[in-house]
PDB file of C-alpha atoms in Angstrom:
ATOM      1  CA  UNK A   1       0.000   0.000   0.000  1.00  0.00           C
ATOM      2  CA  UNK A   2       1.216   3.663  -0.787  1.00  0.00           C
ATOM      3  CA  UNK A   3       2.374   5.255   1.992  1.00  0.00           C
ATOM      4  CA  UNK A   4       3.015   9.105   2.871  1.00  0.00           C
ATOM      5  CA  UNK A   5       5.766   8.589   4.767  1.00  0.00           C
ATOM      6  CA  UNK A   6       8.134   5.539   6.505  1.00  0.00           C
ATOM      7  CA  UNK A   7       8.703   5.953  10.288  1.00  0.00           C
ATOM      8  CA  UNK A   8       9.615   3.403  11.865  1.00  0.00           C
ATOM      9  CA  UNK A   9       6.702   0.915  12.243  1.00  0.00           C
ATOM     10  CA  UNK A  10       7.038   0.067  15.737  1.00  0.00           C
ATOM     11  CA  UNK A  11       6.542   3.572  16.395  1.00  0.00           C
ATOM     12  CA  UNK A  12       2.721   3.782  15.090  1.00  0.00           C
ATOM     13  CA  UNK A  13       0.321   3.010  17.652  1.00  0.00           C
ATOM     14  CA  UNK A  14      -2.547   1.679  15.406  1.00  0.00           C
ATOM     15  CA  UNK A  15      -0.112  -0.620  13.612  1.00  0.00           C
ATOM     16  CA  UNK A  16       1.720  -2.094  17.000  1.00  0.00           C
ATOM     17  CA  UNK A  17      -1.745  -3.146  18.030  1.00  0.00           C
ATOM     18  CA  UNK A  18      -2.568  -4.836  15.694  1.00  0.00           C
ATOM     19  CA  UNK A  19       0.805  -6.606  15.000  1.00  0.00           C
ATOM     20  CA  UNK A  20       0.178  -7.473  18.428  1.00  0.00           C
ATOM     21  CA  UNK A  21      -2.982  -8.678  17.983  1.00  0.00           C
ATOM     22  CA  UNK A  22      -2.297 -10.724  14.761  1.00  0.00           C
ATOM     23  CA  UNK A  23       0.921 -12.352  16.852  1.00  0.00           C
ATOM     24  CA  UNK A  24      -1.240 -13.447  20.082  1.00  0.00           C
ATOM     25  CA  UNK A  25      -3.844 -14.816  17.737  1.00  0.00           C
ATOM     26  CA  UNK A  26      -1.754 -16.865  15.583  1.00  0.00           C
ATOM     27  CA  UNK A  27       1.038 -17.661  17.803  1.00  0.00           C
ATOM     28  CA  UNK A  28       3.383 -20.241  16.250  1.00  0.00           C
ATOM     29  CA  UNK A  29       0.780 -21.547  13.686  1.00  0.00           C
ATOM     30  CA  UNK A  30       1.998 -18.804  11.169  1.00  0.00           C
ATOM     31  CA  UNK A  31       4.332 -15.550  10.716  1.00  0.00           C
ATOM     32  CA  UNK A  32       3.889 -11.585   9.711  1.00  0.00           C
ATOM     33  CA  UNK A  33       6.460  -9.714   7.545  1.00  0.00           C
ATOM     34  CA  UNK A  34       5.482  -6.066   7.751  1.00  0.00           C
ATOM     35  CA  UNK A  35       8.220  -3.715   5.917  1.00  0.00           C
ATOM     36  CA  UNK A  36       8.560  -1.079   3.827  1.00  0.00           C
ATOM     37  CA  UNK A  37       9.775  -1.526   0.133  1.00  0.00           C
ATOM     38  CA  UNK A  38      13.465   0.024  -0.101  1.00  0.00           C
ATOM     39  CA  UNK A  39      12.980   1.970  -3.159  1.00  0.00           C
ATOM     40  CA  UNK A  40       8.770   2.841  -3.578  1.00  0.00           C
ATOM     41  CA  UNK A  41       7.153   4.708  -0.795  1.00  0.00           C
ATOM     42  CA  UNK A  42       5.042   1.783  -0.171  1.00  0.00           C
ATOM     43  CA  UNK A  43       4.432  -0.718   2.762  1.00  0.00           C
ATOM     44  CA  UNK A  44       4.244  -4.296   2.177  1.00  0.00           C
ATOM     45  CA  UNK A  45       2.143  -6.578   4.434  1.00  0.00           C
ATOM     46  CA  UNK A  46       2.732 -10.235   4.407  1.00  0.00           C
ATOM     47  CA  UNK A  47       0.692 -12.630   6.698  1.00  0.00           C
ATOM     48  CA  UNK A  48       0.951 -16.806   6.796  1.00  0.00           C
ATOM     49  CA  UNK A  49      -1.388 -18.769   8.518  1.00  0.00           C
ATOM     50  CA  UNK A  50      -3.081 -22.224   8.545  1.00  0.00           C
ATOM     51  CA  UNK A  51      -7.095 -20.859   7.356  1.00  0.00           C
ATOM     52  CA  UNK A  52      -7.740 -18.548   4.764  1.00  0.00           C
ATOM     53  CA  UNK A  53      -9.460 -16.515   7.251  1.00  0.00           C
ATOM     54  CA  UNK A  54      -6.897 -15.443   8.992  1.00  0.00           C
ATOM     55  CA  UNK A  55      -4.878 -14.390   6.394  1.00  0.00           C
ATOM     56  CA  UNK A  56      -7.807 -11.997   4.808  1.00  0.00           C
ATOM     57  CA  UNK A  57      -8.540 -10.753   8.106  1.00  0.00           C
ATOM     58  CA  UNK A  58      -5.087  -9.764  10.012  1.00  0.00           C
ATOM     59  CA  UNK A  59      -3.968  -8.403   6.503  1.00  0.00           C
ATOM     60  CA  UNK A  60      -7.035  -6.197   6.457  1.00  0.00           C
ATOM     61  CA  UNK A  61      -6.621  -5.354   9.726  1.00  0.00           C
ATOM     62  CA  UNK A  62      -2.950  -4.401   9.647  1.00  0.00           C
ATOM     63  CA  UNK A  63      -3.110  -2.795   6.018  1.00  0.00           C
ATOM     64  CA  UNK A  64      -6.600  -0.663   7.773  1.00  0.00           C
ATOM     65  CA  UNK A  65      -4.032   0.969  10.883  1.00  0.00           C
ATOM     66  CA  UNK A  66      -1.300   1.184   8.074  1.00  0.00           C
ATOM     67  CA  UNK A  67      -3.725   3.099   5.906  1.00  0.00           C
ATOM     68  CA  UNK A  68      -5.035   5.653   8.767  1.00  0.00           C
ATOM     69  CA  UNK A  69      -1.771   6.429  10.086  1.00  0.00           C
ATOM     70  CA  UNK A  70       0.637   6.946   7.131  1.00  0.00           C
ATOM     71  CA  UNK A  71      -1.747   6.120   3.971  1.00  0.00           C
ATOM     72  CA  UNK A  72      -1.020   8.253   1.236  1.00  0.00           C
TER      73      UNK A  72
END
C-alpha cells in the first residue's frame, strides 16, 4: 500500500496493536512480515497462517491501521 511517509513501524500506535494482535492470535501456527519496500514509498504486508481466514482478516486489519496512520 502507498504510503506518505516511513517511520519506523514500531513507532505507530494503530499498527503495533494490531501486530500485536495478529501475533497473540496466531502464535506459532503462522508468521507476519510487515516492511517497507526500499525503493517505492510503499508498505508491504505479508501474513501466513493455517485458514484462509486469517490471512484476509489480520492483513485487512494491519493494512486498515497502516492506511489511517501513514496512507497516502
Amino acid at each position: 500500500m502507498k504510503v506518505k511517509s516511513k517511520p519506523p513501524l514500531d513507532s505507530i500506535p494503530e499498527v503495533v496493536r494490531a501486530l500485536s494482535e495478529a501475533n497473540a492470535s496466531l502464535g506459532e501456527n503462522g508468521r507476519i512480515v510487515l516492511r517497507y519496500s526500499g525503493t517505492e514509498q510503499l508498505a508491504r504486508v505479508m501474513v501466513e497462517a493455517e485458514h484462509d481466514s486469517d490471512v484476509q482478516r489480520f492483513s485487512h486489519s494491519i493494512a486498515t491501521a497502516l492506511r489511517s496512520s501513514i496512507g497516502a
